[in-house]
Short mmCIF file of C-alpha atoms in Angstrom, two decimals:
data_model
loop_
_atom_site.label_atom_id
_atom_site.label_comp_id
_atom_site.label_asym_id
_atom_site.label_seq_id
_atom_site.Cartn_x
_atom_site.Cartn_y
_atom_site.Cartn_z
CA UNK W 1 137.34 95.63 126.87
CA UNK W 2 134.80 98.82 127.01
CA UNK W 3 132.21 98.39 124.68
CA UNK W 4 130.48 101.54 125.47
CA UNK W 5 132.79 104.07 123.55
CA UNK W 6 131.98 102.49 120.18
CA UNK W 7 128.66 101.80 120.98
CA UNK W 8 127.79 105.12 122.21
CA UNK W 9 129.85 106.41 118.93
CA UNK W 10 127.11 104.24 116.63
CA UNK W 11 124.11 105.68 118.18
CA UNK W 12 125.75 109.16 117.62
CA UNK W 13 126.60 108.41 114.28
CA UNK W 14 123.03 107.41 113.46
CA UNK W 15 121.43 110.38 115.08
CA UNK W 16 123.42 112.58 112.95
CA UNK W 17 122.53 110.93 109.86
CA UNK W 18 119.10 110.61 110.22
CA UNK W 19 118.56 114.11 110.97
CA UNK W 20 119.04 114.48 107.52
CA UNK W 21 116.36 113.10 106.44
CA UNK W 22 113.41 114.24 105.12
CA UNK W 23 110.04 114.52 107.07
CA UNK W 24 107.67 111.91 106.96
CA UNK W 25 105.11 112.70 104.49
CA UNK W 26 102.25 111.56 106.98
CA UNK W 27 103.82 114.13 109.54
CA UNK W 28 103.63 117.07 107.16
CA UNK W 29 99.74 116.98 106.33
CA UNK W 30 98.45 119.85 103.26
CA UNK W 31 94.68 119.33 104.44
CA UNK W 32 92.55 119.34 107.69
CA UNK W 33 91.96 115.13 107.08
CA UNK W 34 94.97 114.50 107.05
CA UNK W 35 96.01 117.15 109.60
CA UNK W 36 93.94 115.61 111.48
CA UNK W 37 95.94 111.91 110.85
CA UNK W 38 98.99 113.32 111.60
CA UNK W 39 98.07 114.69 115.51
CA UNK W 40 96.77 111.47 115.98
CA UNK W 41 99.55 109.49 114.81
CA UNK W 42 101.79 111.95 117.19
CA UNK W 43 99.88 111.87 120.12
CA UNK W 44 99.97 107.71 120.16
CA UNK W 45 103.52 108.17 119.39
CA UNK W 46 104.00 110.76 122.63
CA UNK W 47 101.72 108.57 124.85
CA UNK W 48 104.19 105.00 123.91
CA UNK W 49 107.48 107.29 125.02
CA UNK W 50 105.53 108.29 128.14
CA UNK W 51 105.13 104.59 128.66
CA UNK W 52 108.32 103.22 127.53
CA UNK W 53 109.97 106.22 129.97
CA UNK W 54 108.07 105.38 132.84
CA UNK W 55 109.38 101.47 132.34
CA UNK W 56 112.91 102.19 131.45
CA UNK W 57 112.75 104.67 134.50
CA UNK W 58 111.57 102.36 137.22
CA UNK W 59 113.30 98.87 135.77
CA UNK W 60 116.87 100.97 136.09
CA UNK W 61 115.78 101.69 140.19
CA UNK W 62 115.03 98.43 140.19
CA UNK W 63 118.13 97.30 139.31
CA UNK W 64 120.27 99.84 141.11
CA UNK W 65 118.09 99.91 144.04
CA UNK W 66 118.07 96.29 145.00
CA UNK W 67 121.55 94.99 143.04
CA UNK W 68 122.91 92.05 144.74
CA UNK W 69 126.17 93.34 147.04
CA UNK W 70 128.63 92.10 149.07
CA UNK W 71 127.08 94.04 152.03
CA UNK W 72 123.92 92.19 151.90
CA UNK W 73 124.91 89.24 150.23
CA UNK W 74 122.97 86.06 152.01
CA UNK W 75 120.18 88.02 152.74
CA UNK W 76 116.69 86.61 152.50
CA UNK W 77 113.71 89.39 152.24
CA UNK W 78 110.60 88.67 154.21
CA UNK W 79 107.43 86.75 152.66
CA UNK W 80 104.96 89.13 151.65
CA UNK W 81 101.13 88.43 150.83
CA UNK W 82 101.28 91.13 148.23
CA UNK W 83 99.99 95.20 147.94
CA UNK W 84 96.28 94.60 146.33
CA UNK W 85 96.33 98.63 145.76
CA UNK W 86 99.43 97.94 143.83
CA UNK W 87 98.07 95.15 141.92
CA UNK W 88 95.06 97.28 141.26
CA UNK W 89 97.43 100.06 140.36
CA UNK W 90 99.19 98.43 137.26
CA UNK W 91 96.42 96.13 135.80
CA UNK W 92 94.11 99.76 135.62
CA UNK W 93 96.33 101.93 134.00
CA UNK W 94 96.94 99.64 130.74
CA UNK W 95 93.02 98.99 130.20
CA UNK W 96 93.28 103.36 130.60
CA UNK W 97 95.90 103.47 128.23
CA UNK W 98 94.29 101.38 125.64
CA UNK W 99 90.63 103.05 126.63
CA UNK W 100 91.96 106.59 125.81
CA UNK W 101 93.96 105.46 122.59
CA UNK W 102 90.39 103.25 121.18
CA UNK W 103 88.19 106.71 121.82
CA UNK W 104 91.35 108.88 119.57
CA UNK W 105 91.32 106.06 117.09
CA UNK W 106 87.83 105.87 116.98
CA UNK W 107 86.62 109.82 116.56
CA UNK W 108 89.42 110.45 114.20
CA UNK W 109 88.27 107.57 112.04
CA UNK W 110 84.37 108.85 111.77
CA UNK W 111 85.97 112.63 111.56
CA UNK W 112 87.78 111.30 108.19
CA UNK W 113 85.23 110.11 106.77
CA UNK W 114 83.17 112.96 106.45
CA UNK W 115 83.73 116.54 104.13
CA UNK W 116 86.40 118.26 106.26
CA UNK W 117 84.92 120.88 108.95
CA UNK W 118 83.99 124.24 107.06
CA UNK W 119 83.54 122.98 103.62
CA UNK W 120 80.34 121.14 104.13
CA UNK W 121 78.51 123.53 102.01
CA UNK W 122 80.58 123.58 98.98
CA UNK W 123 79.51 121.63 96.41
CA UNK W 124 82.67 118.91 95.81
CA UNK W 125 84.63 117.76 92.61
CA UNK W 126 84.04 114.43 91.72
CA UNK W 127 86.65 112.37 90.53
CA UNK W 128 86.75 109.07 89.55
CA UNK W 129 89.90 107.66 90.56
CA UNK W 130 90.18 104.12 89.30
CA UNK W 131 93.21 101.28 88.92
CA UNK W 132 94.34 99.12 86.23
CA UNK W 133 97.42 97.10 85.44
CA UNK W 134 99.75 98.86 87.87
CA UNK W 135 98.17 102.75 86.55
CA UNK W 136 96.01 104.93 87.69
CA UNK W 137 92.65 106.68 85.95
CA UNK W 138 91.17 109.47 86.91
CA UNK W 139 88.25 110.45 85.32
CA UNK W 140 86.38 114.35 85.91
CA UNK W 141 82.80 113.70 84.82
CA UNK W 142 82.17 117.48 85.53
CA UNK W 143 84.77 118.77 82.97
CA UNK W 144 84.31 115.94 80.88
CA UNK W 145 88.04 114.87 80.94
CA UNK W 146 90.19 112.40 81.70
CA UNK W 147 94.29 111.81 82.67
CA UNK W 148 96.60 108.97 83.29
CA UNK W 149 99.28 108.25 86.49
CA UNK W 150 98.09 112.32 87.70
CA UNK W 151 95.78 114.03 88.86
CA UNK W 152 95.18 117.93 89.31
CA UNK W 153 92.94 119.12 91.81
CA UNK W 154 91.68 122.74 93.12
CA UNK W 155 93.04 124.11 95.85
CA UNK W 156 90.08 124.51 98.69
CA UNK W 157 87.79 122.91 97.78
CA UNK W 158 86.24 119.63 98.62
CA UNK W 159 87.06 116.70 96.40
CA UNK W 160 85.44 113.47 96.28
CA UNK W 161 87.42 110.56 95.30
CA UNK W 162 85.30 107.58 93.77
CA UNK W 163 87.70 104.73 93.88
CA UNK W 164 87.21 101.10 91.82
CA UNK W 165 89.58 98.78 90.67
CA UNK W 166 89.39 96.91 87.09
CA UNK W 167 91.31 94.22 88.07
CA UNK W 168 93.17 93.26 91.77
CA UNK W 169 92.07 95.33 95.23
CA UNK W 170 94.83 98.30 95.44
CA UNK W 171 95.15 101.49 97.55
CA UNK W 172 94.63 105.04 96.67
CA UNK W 173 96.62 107.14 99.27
CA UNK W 174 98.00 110.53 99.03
CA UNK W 175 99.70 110.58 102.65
CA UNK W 176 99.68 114.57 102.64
CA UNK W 177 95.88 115.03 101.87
CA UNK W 178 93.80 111.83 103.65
CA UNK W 179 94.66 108.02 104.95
CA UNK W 180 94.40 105.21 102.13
CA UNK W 181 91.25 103.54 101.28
CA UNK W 182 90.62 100.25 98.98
CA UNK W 183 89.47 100.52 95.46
CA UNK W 184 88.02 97.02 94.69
CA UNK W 185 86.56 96.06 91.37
CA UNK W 186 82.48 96.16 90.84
CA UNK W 187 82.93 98.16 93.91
CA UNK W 188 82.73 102.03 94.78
CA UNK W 189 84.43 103.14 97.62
CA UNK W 190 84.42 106.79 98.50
CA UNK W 191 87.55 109.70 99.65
CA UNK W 192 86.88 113.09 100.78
CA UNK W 193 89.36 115.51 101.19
CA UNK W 194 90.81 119.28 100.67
CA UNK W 195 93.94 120.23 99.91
CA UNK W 196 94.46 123.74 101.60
CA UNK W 197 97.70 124.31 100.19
CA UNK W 198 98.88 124.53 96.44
CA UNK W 199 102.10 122.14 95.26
CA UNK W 200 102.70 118.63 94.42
CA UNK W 201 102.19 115.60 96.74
CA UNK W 202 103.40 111.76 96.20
CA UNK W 203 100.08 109.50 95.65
CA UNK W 204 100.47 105.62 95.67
CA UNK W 205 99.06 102.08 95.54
CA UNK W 206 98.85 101.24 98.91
CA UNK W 207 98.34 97.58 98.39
CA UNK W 208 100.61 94.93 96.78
CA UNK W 209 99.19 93.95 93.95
CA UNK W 210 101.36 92.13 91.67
CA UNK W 211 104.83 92.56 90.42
CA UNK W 212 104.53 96.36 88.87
CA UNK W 213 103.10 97.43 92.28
CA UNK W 214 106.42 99.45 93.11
CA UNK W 215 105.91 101.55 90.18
CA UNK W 216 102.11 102.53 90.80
CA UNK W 217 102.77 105.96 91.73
CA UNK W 218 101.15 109.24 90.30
CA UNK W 219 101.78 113.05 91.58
CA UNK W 220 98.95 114.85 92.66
CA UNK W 221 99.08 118.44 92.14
CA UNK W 222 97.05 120.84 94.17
CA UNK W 223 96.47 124.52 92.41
CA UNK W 224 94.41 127.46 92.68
CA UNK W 225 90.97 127.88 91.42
CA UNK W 226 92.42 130.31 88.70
CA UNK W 227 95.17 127.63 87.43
CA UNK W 228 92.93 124.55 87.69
CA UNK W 229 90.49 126.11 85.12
CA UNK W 230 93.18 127.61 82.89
CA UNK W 231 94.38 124.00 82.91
CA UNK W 232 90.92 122.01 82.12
CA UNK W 233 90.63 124.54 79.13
CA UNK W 234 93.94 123.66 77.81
CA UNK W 235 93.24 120.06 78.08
CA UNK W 236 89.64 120.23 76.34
CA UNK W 237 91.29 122.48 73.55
CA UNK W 238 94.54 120.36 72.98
CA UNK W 239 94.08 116.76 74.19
CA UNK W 240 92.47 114.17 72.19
CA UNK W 241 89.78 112.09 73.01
CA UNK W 242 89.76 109.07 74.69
CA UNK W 243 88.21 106.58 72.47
CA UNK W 244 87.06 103.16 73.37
CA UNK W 245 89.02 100.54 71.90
CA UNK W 246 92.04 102.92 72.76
CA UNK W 247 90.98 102.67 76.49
CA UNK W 248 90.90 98.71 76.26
CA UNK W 249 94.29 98.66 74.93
CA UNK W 250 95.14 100.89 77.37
CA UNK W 251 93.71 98.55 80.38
CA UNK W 252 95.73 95.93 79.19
CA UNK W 253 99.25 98.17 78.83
CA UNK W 254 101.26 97.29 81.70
CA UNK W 255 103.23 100.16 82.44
CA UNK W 256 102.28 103.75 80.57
CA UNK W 257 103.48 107.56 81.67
CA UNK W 258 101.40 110.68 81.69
CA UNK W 259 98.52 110.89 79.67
CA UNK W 260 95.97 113.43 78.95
CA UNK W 261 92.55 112.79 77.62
CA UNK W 262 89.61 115.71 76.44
CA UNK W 263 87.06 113.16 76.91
CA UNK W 264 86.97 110.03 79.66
CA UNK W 265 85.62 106.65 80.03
CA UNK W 266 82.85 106.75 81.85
CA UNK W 267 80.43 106.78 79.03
CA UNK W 268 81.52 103.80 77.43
CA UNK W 269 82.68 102.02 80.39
CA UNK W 270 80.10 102.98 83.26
CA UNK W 271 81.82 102.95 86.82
CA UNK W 272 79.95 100.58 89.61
CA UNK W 273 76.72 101.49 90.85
CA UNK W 274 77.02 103.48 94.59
CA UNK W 275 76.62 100.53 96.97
CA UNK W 276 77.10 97.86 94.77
CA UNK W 277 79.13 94.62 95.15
CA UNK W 278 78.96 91.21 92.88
CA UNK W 279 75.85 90.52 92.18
CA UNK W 280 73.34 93.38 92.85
CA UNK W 281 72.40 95.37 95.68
CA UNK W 282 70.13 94.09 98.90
CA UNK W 283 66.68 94.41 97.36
CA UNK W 284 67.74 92.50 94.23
CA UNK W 285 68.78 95.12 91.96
CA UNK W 286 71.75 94.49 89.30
CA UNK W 287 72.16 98.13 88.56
CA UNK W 288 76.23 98.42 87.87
CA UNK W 289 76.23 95.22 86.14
CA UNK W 290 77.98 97.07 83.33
CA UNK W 291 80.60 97.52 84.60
CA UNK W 292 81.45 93.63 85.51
CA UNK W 293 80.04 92.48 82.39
CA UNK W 294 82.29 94.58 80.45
CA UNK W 295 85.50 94.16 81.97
CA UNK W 296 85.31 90.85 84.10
CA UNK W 297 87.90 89.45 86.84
CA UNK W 298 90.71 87.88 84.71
CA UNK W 299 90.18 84.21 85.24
CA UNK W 300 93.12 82.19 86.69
CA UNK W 301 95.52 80.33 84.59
CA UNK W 302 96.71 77.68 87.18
CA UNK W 303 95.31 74.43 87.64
CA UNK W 304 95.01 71.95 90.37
CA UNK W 305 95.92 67.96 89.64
CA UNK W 306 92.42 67.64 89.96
CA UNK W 307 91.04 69.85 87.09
CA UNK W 308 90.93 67.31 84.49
CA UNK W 309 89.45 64.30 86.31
CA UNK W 310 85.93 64.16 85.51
CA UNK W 311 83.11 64.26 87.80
CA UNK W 312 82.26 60.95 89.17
CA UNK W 313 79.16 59.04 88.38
CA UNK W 314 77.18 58.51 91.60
CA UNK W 315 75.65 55.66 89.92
CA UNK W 316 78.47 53.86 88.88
CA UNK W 317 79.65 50.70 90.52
CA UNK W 318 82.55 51.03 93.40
CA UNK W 319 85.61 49.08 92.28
CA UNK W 320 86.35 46.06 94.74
CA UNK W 321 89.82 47.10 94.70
CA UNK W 322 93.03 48.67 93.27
CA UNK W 323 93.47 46.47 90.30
CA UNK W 324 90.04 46.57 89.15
CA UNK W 325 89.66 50.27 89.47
CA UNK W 326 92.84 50.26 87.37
CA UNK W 327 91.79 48.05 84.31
CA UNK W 328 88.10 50.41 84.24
CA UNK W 329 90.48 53.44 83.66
CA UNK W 330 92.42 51.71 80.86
CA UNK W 331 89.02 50.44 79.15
CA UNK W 332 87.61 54.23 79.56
CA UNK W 333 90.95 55.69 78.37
CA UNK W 334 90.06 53.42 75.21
#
C-alpha cells in the first residue's frame, strides 16, 4: 500500500490550517526593543533552515548517490586514511555557527537593556509594576495613581518598568514591547521600553507560579500623549483612593478584575530599595527593609517527620541499644 498520498494529504491539510493563524505576538514587535527581539529571533530561525537544508540536501545524495544496487552489489570500496581538509571542514563550521549566533545573542541582550536608541534624552515614566496573588499592580508615582490587572502607558516615550514581587518570583512580559524579566520579592529589577505605536497589547506572568498563574494576564494599552493625560485626569477626579488596609485585603484576594485607584501604595508600602536583596546592600546598609518587614515571605505550611523531634542533647548518654533507647522515650513521654 502507498502511504504517500495520505501522508502528503496531512501535511497539506496542516499547512492550510495553520495559515490561519494569527501572527506570533513576538514576531509583530510595537517598539524598537522588541523590534529588535523579533530580527533576532528570525535571523536564528533563518540560519537553523540554512542548516537543516544543507543536511537534508546532502544526506538525500547520500542516499541516492551511493544506494546499494544490483549493478554493484558485492562491491567493496577501497580503505581510505581519511580527507583531514574535510575533517577540518565540518568540525569549523559548527564552532562558526555557534560563534556568530553567541555575538547576535549577546549584543541584542546589552542593546535591551538600555533606553531604546533616540530616546535617551527623554526623561522616562516610572512605573512600578509589581505582583501579588496571581494580579498585577502598577503603581505611577509621578501622577500619583495607581490600577489593577492594566496598565496605560504614553505612546513614545520611554517607560521604566520597576518590577518586585510580594510573594513568589513571576514574569512581567509584554511580548510586543520588550522580552520578560523577573520580579522577585525585596528585589527591584528594572524594564525599559517604548511603545511607538498606539493600541492594546497582551502582558503576562511569565513564570509559573502557583495554580492561578494561567489567569495572570493584564492588557497594556499604549496611547497618545493627548489621551494618556486626559485619562490620568479622569482617574484623579473619579477614582477613589487606595487606602491601606484596603490594599492588604487586596494582597491577599486571589483573583480581582480591573481596578482603578487616585492614589497608590507606595507611601504606605515602600517598594525595595534599588539594588537591594535580603538582607541589605554590600556595605551593610538595610535601606528597603520596609518593604520585607511589612509584607514578609509567607512561611510554609508543610512539615517534615522530623519537625517535632526535639533537638538532641549532646550531653546525654548514648543508649546501648534498641530496647533501652525505647524505654528512655516512654519515661520522657511521661
Amino acid at each position: 500500500m502507498n502511504k504517500r498520498g495520505p501522508l502528503f494529504a496531512m501535511l497539506l491539510s496542516f499547512t492550510l490550517l495553520l495559515s490561519g493563524c494569527s501572527s506570533l505576538t513576538v514576531l509583530n514587535p510595537k517598539g524598537p526593543a522588541a523590534r529588535t527581539l523579533s530580527d533576532t529571533i528570525i535571523f536564528s530561525i533563518l540560519v537553523m533552515v540554512g542548516i537543516l537544508a544543507v543536511v537534508y540536501t546532502l544526506y538525500i545524495v547520500i542516499l541516492t548517490k551511493y544506494r546499494a544496487k544490483k549493478s554493484n552489489e558485492g562491491y567493496e570500496p577501497p580503505h581510505e586514511e581519511g580527507n583531514k581538509w574535510l575533517e577540518i571542514l565540518w568540525t569549523a563550521i559548527p564552532i562558526l555557527i555557534v560563534v556568530v549566533l553567541s555575538v547576535v545573542t549577546v549584543k541584542t541582550t546589552v542593546a535591551v537593556e538600555k533606553v531604546p536608541a533616540g530616546y535617551e534624552d527623554q526623561k522616562p515614566l516610572v512605573i512600578y509594576a509589581s505582583s501579588s496573588n496571581w494580579k498585577w499592580h502598577f503603581s505611577y508615582p509621578e501622577e500619583g495613581i495607581e490600577t489593577v490587572n492594566y496598565v496605560n502607558i504614553p505612546t513614545n516615550r520611554p517607560i521604566e518598568f520597576r518590577l518586585y514581587s510580594f510573594g513568589p518570583i513571576t514574569s512581567f512580559w509584554i511580548p510586543q514591547l520588550h522580552g520578560q524579566k523577573y520580579a522577585m520579592s525585596d528585589m527591584l529589577t528594572k524594564l525599559n521600553m517604548v511603545a511607538e505605536e498606539p493600541g492594546s497589547m497582551l502582558g503576562r506572568n511569565a513564570n509559573f507560579s502557583g495554580e492561578g498563574f494561567a489567569h495572570m494576564e493584564f492588557e497594556a494599552l499604549a496611547m497618545t500623549p493627548t489621551e494618556y493625560d486626559k485619562w490620568v485626569k479622569d482617574v484623579k477626579e473619579t477614582a477613589p483612593e487606595l487606602k491601606e488596609d484596603e490594599f492588604n485585603k487586596l494582597l491577599e484576594t486571589e483573583h480581582v478584575g480591573r481596578m482603578t485607584f487616585s492614589s497608590n501604595h507606595l507611601e504606605f508600602s515602600p517598594p525595595p530599595a534599588e539594588g537591594h536583596h535580603h538582607g541589605g546592600d554590600a556595605h551593610g546598609n538595610m535601606e528597603g527593609m520596609d518593604h520585607n518587614e511589612l509584607h514578609p515571605d509567607p512561611a510554609t505550611t508543610e512539615e517534615s517527620e522530623f519537625d517535632n523531634v526535639p533537638n538532641v542533647d549532646p550531653n546525654k548518654p548514648v543508649p546501648d541499644s534498641s530496647v533501652d533507647e525505647s524505654s528512655n522515650h516512654q519515661h520522657e513521654g511521661h
